[in-house]
Amino acid sequence: EVQLVQSGAEVRKPGESLKISCKGSGYSFTTYWIGWVRQMPGKGPEWMGIIYPGDSDTRYSPSFQGQVTISADKSISTVFLQWSSLKASDTAMYYCARRFTAATVDSWGQGTLVTVSS
Amino acid sequence: QSALTQPRSVSESPGQSVTISCTGTSSDVGHYNYVSWYQQLPGEAPKLIIYDVSKRPSGVPDRFSGSKSGNTASLTISGLQADDEADYYCCSYEGNYIGVFGTGTKVTVL
């Protein structure tokens, strides 16, 4: 069974850094792209970017380029999403998801809620 | 990279059909036959129900169907059931392994 297990909820202050994770299991981790999707409260999902854990090839949506960093550690079957300086507007649920084809994802993590508040 | 446009809500009685539209541009929906649809129940992650415009993943009932014409894709739910009540999002490929989601449609079963 394909599983993506994300790290737990986080609360940070504006300006702080943060790195959340997504661990894959039940499939060949290095041969599927993993994407990150933001969903702000009451809003629709937004593509942030995607990484190929096999060689760490990474692509970003223009709206998120330079705002976040996506990385992977294939030795532990884990991809990461990090911020160097959080803003209140980064408050959202963040999902990782396995790419199936094109921009279609077929398996999702359970989500990580990030709250940024002073 | 603007969100695809969906109606905010649709509603219909059990057993009836609803169709949700998803309008993009000639750079996304109109350019690629890679439109997918997701169902999201409250407090849960989205679930894939249609991919490549009209294909259904294993386990998704054939009451769910997809189509596309020009820059607009559509999801039809036939034989509406109470547990179809959810938010539905379309997503189109934009190239470079990146996609764009729709604004979302809340389906209410009357």
mmCIF file of C-alpha atoms in Angstrom:
data_model
loop_
_atom_site.group_PDB
_atom_site.id
_atom_site.type_symbol
_atom_site.label_atom_id
_atom_site.label_comp_id
_atom_site.label_asym_id
_atom_site.label_seq_id
_atom_site.Cartn_x
_atom_site.Cartn_y
_atom_site.Cartn_z
ATOM 1 C CA GLU A 1 0.000 0.000 0.000
ATOM 2 C CA VAL A 2 1.307 3.421 -0.979
ATOM 3 C CA GLN A 3 1.656 5.662 2.071
ATOM 4 C CA LEU A 4 2.833 9.234 2.474
ATOM 5 C CA VAL A 5 3.197 10.187 6.125
ATOM 6 C CA GLN A 6 3.757 13.839 6.949
ATOM 7 C CA SER A 7 5.218 15.450 10.040
ATOM 8 C CA GLY A 8 2.938 16.955 12.653
ATOM 9 C CA ALA A 9 1.328 20.353 13.011
ATOM 10 C CA GLU A 10 3.606 23.338 13.615
ATOM 11 C CA VAL A 11 3.139 26.751 15.221
ATOM 12 C CA ARG A 12 5.731 29.427 14.497
ATOM 13 C CA LYS A 13 6.166 33.168 14.770
ATOM 14 C CA PRO A 14 6.641 35.427 11.734
ATOM 15 C CA GLY A 15 10.267 35.489 10.636
ATOM 16 C CA GLU A 16 11.047 32.020 11.957
ATOM 17 C CA SER A 17 12.220 29.121 9.799
ATOM 18 C CA LEU A 18 10.525 25.778 9.363
ATOM 19 C CA LYS A 19 11.079 22.441 7.626
ATOM 20 C CA ILE A 20 8.282 19.879 7.292
ATOM 21 C CA SER A 21 8.606 16.361 5.968
ATOM 22 C CA CYS A 22 6.842 13.648 3.995
ATOM 23 C CA LYS A 23 7.969 10.017 4.181
ATOM 24 C CA GLY A 24 6.973 7.609 1.443
ATOM 25 C CA SER A 25 6.562 3.854 1.713
ATOM 26 C CA GLY A 26 4.957 0.952 -0.117
ATOM 27 C CA TYR A 27 6.403 1.819 -3.540
ATOM 28 C CA SER A 28 9.688 2.618 -5.282
ATOM 29 C CA PHE A 29 10.308 6.024 -3.671
ATOM 30 C CA THR A 30 13.031 7.168 -6.075
ATOM 31 C CA THR A 31 10.982 6.658 -9.254
ATOM 32 C CA TYR A 32 7.949 8.867 -8.586
ATOM 33 C CA TRP A 33 7.847 12.656 -8.430
ATOM 34 C CA ILE A 34 6.465 14.059 -5.163
ATOM 35 C CA GLY A 35 4.661 17.382 -5.155
ATOM 36 C CA TRP A 36 3.735 19.879 -2.451
ATOM 37 C CA VAL A 37 0.307 21.507 -2.404
ATOM 38 C CA ARG A 38 -0.840 24.415 -0.240
ATOM 39 C CA GLN A 39 -4.427 24.806 0.880
ATOM 40 C CA MET A 40 -5.192 27.991 2.758
ATOM 41 C CA PRO A 41 -8.191 28.029 5.103
ATOM 42 C CA GLY A 42 -11.427 27.811 3.129
ATOM 43 C CA LYS A 43 -9.610 27.950 -0.212
ATOM 44 C CA GLY A 44 -8.692 25.580 -3.013
ATOM 45 C CA PRO A 45 -5.413 23.724 -3.361
ATOM 46 C CA GLU A 46 -2.414 25.365 -5.029
ATOM 47 C CA TRP A 47 0.548 23.643 -6.675
ATOM 48 C CA MET A 48 3.787 24.738 -5.016
ATOM 49 C CA GLY A 49 6.399 22.562 -6.636
ATOM 50 C CA ILE A 50 7.582 19.032 -7.241
ATOM 51 C CA ILE A 51 10.737 16.964 -6.796
ATOM 52 C CA TYR A 52 12.087 13.727 -8.248
ATOM 53 C CA PRO A 53 13.748 11.972 -5.298
ATOM 54 C CA GLY A 54 15.934 9.867 -7.594
ATOM 55 C CA ASP A 55 18.112 12.836 -8.567
ATOM 56 C CA SER A 56 16.482 15.763 -6.671
ATOM 57 C CA ASP A 57 15.379 17.467 -9.908
ATOM 58 C CA THR A 58 13.004 20.157 -8.605
ATOM 59 C CA ARG A 59 10.455 22.389 -10.315
ATOM 60 C CA TYR A 60 8.579 25.278 -8.731
ATOM 61 C CA SER A 61 5.327 26.976 -9.562
ATOM 62 C CA PRO A 62 6.125 30.621 -10.433
ATOM 63 C CA SER A 63 4.087 31.834 -7.447
ATOM 64 C CA PHE A 64 6.285 29.899 -5.016
ATOM 65 C CA GLN A 65 9.705 30.182 -6.674
ATOM 66 C CA GLY A 66 12.066 31.784 -4.177
ATOM 67 C CA GLN A 67 9.511 31.565 -1.363
ATOM 68 C CA VAL A 68 10.124 27.945 -0.327
ATOM 69 C CA THR A 69 12.703 25.216 -0.849
ATOM 70 C CA ILE A 70 11.864 21.625 -1.708
ATOM 71 C CA SER A 71 14.449 18.911 -1.078
ATOM 72 C CA ALA A 72 14.707 15.152 -0.718
ATOM 73 C CA ASP A 73 16.764 12.562 1.131
ATOM 74 C CA LYS A 74 16.329 9.305 -0.729
ATOM 75 C CA SER A 75 18.271 7.371 1.916
ATOM 76 C CA ILE A 76 15.308 7.849 4.259
ATOM 77 C CA SER A 77 12.578 8.047 1.584
ATOM 78 C CA THR A 78 11.654 11.559 2.660
ATOM 79 C CA VAL A 79 10.983 14.861 0.941
ATOM 80 C CA PHE A 80 10.982 18.218 2.672
ATOM 81 C CA LEU A 81 9.416 21.642 2.352
ATOM 82 C CA GLN A 82 11.120 24.520 4.075
ATOM 83 C CA TRP A 83 10.801 28.222 4.720
ATOM 84 C CA SER A 84 13.616 30.532 5.816
ATOM 85 C CA SER A 85 11.365 33.321 7.047
ATOM 86 C CA LEU A 86 7.691 32.575 7.621
ATOM 87 C CA LYS A 87 4.901 35.095 7.165
ATOM 88 C CA ALA A 88 1.410 35.066 8.606
ATOM 89 C CA SER A 89 0.131 34.429 5.088
ATOM 90 C CA ASP A 90 1.941 31.062 5.093
ATOM 91 C CA THR A 91 -0.710 29.774 7.515
ATOM 92 C CA ALA A 92 -2.239 26.825 5.670
ATOM 93 C CA MET A 93 -2.519 23.076 5.352
ATOM 94 C CA TYR A 94 0.319 21.619 3.330
ATOM 95 C CA TYR A 95 -0.013 18.297 1.546
ATOM 96 C CA CYS A 96 2.563 16.153 -0.171
ATOM 97 C CA ALA A 97 1.299 13.974 -2.996
ATOM 98 C CA ARG A 98 2.719 11.392 -5.384
ATOM 99 C CA ARG A 99 2.650 12.269 -9.072
ATOM 100 C CA PHE A 100 0.873 9.726 -11.270
ATOM 101 C CA THR A 101 0.975 11.448 -14.662
ATOM 102 C CA ALA A 102 1.320 15.043 -15.908
ATOM 103 C CA ALA A 103 0.031 17.093 -12.925
ATOM 104 C CA THR A 104 -2.185 14.294 -11.603
ATOM 105 C CA VAL A 105 -1.425 12.992 -8.127
ATOM 106 C CA ASP A 106 -2.824 9.679 -6.974
ATOM 107 C CA SER A 107 -1.773 9.446 -3.333
ATOM 108 C CA TRP A 108 -1.780 12.162 -0.717
ATOM 109 C CA GLY A 109 -0.231 12.633 2.688
ATOM 110 C CA GLN A 110 -2.512 13.412 5.600
ATOM 111 C CA GLY A 111 -1.487 17.074 5.576
ATOM 112 C CA THR A 112 0.588 19.259 7.882
ATOM 113 C CA LEU A 113 -1.092 22.312 9.388
ATOM 114 C CA VAL A 114 1.283 25.262 9.669
ATOM 115 C CA THR A 115 0.162 28.201 11.781
ATOM 116 C CA VAL A 116 2.194 31.409 11.744
ATOM 117 C CA SER A 117 1.148 33.903 14.380
ATOM 118 C CA SER A 118 2.792 36.399 16.658
ATOM 119 C CA GLN B 1 -0.901 30.919 -13.617
ATOM 120 C CA SER B 2 -4.412 31.857 -12.470
ATOM 121 C CA ALA B 3 -6.721 29.345 -10.839
ATOM 122 C CA LEU B 4 -9.161 27.609 -13.162
ATOM 123 C CA THR B 5 -12.716 28.898 -12.819
ATOM 124 C CA GLN B 6 -15.411 26.685 -11.324
ATOM 125 C CA PRO B 7 -18.919 27.524 -10.113
ATOM 126 C CA ARG B 8 -18.913 28.119 -6.388
ATOM 127 C CA SER B 9 -21.715 25.642 -5.704
ATOM 128 C CA VAL B 10 -24.196 23.281 -7.316
ATOM 129 C CA SER B 11 -27.043 21.383 -5.747
ATOM 130 C CA GLU B 12 -29.444 18.675 -6.830
ATOM 131 C CA SER B 13 -31.693 15.985 -5.411
ATOM 132 C CA PRO B 14 -30.594 12.380 -4.853
ATOM 133 C CA GLY B 15 -30.686 10.309 -8.029
ATOM 134 C CA GLN B 16 -30.300 13.324 -10.296
ATOM 135 C CA SER B 17 -27.175 14.473 -12.174
ATOM 136 C CA VAL B 18 -24.947 17.490 -11.736
ATOM 137 C CA THR B 19 -22.276 18.843 -14.042
ATOM 138 C CA ILE B 20 -19.411 21.008 -12.820
ATOM 139 C CA SER B 21 -17.515 23.166 -15.296
ATOM 140 C CA CYS B 22 -13.842 24.073 -15.116
ATOM 141 C CA THR B 23 -12.708 26.898 -17.383
ATOM 142 C CA GLY B 24 -9.092 27.618 -18.134
ATOM 143 C CA THR B 25 -7.143 28.981 -21.067
ATOM 144 C CA SER B 26 -5.464 27.802 -24.249
ATOM 145 C CA SER B 27 -2.262 27.419 -22.176
ATOM 146 C CA ASP B 28 -3.652 24.861 -19.751
ATOM 147 C CA VAL B 29 -7.044 23.132 -20.193
ATOM 148 C CA GLY B 30 -7.162 23.910 -23.903
ATOM 149 C CA HIS B 31 -3.587 22.829 -24.546
ATOM 150 C CA TYR B 32 -3.277 19.527 -22.680
ATOM 151 C CA ASN B 33 -5.520 16.491 -22.325
ATOM 152 C CA TYR B 34 -4.390 16.269 -18.727
ATOM 153 C CA VAL B 35 -7.300 17.436 -16.625
ATOM 154 C CA SER B 36 -7.931 15.689 -13.332
ATOM 155 C CA TRP B 37 -10.699 15.991 -10.761
ATOM 156 C CA TYR B 38 -10.525 15.573 -6.987
ATOM 157 C CA GLN B 39 -13.169 15.073 -4.336
ATOM 158 C CA GLN B 40 -12.447 16.556 -0.912
ATOM 159 C CA LEU B 41 -14.504 15.693 2.132
ATOM 160 C CA PRO B 42 -14.303 18.001 5.183
ATOM 161 C CA GLY B 43 -11.072 17.560 7.094
ATOM 162 C CA GLU B 44 -9.615 15.116 4.581
ATOM 163 C CA ALA B 45 -7.039 15.209 1.819
ATOM 164 C CA PRO B 46 -8.363 15.388 -1.757
ATOM 165 C CA LYS B 47 -9.074 12.089 -3.522
ATOM 166 C CA LEU B 48 -8.450 11.527 -7.232
ATOM 167 C CA ILE B 49 -11.648 10.625 -9.122
ATOM 168 C CA ILE B 50 -10.858 11.470 -12.775
ATOM 169 C CA TYR B 51 -7.554 11.834 -14.628
ATOM 170 C CA ASP B 52 -6.500 12.486 -18.232
ATOM 171 C CA VAL B 53 -9.878 14.232 -18.796
ATOM 172 C CA SER B 54 -12.080 11.134 -18.644
ATOM 173 C CA LYS B 55 -10.280 8.163 -17.067
ATOM 174 C CA ARG B 56 -11.349 6.756 -13.709
ATOM 175 C CA PRO B 57 -8.916 5.263 -11.201
ATOM 176 C CA SER B 58 -9.699 1.785 -9.953
ATOM 177 C CA GLY B 59 -12.486 1.839 -7.383
ATOM 178 C CA VAL B 60 -14.147 5.067 -8.529
ATOM 179 C CA PRO B 61 -17.792 4.452 -9.506
ATOM 180 C CA ASP B 62 -18.770 4.971 -13.135
ATOM 181 C CA ARG B 63 -21.312 7.534 -11.897
ATOM 182 C CA PHE B 64 -18.374 9.957 -12.173
ATOM 183 C CA SER B 65 -17.419 10.974 -15.698
ATOM 184 C CA GLY B 66 -15.281 13.668 -17.267
ATOM 185 C CA SER B 67 -15.074 15.462 -20.578
ATOM 186 C CA LYS B 68 -13.478 18.463 -22.218
ATOM 187 C CA SER B 69 -14.305 20.922 -24.976
ATOM 188 C CA GLY B 70 -11.900 23.678 -25.858
ATOM 189 C CA ASN B 71 -10.789 25.522 -22.744
ATOM 190 C CA THR B 72 -13.506 24.022 -20.530
ATOM 191 C CA ALA B 73 -13.517 20.655 -18.795
ATOM 192 C CA SER B 74 -16.527 19.150 -17.064
ATOM 193 C CA LEU B 75 -17.245 16.617 -14.343
ATOM 194 C CA THR B 76 -20.644 14.918 -14.296
ATOM 195 C CA ILE B 77 -21.953 13.018 -11.302
ATOM 196 C CA SER B 78 -24.905 10.806 -12.217
ATOM 197 C CA GLY B 79 -27.281 9.148 -9.768
ATOM 198 C CA LEU B 80 -26.327 11.610 -7.053
ATOM 199 C CA GLN B 81 -25.938 10.092 -3.593
ATOM 200 C CA ALA B 82 -25.764 11.674 -0.148
ATOM 201 C CA ASP B 83 -22.094 10.769 0.251
ATOM 202 C CA ASP B 84 -21.233 12.669 -2.953
ATOM 203 C CA GLU B 85 -21.685 15.844 -0.931
ATOM 204 C CA ALA B 86 -18.177 17.351 -0.943
ATOM 205 C CA ASP B 87 -15.917 19.950 -2.531
ATOM 206 C CA TYR B 88 -14.699 19.155 -6.026
ATOM 207 C CA TYR B 89 -11.578 20.583 -7.641
ATOM 208 C CA CYS B 90 -10.318 20.341 -11.192
ATOM 209 C CA CYS B 91 -6.637 20.512 -12.031
ATOM 210 C CA SER B 92 -4.905 21.038 -15.369
ATOM 211 C CA TYR B 93 -1.335 20.404 -16.420
ATOM 212 C CA GLU B 94 0.613 23.577 -17.242
ATOM 213 C CA GLY B 95 3.857 21.971 -18.322
ATOM 214 C CA ASN B 96 7.165 21.590 -16.432
ATOM 215 C CA TYR B 97 5.554 18.998 -14.120
ATOM 216 C CA ILE B 98 3.382 21.723 -12.578
ATOM 217 C CA GLY B 99 -0.389 22.031 -12.496
ATOM 218 C CA VAL B 100 -3.047 24.580 -11.667
ATOM 219 C CA PHE B 101 -6.135 23.817 -9.601
ATOM 220 C CA GLY B 102 -9.625 25.179 -9.938
ATOM 221 C CA THR B 103 -11.411 27.446 -7.500
ATOM 222 C CA GLY B 104 -13.546 24.565 -6.241
ATOM 223 C CA THR B 105 -17.232 23.659 -6.298
ATOM 224 C CA LYS B 106 -19.307 22.635 -3.325
ATOM 225 C CA VAL B 107 -21.818 19.939 -4.237
ATOM 226 C CA THR B 108 -24.904 19.806 -2.040
ATOM 227 C CA VAL B 109 -27.335 16.898 -2.164
ATOM 228 C CA LEU B 110 -30.765 18.280 -1.355
#
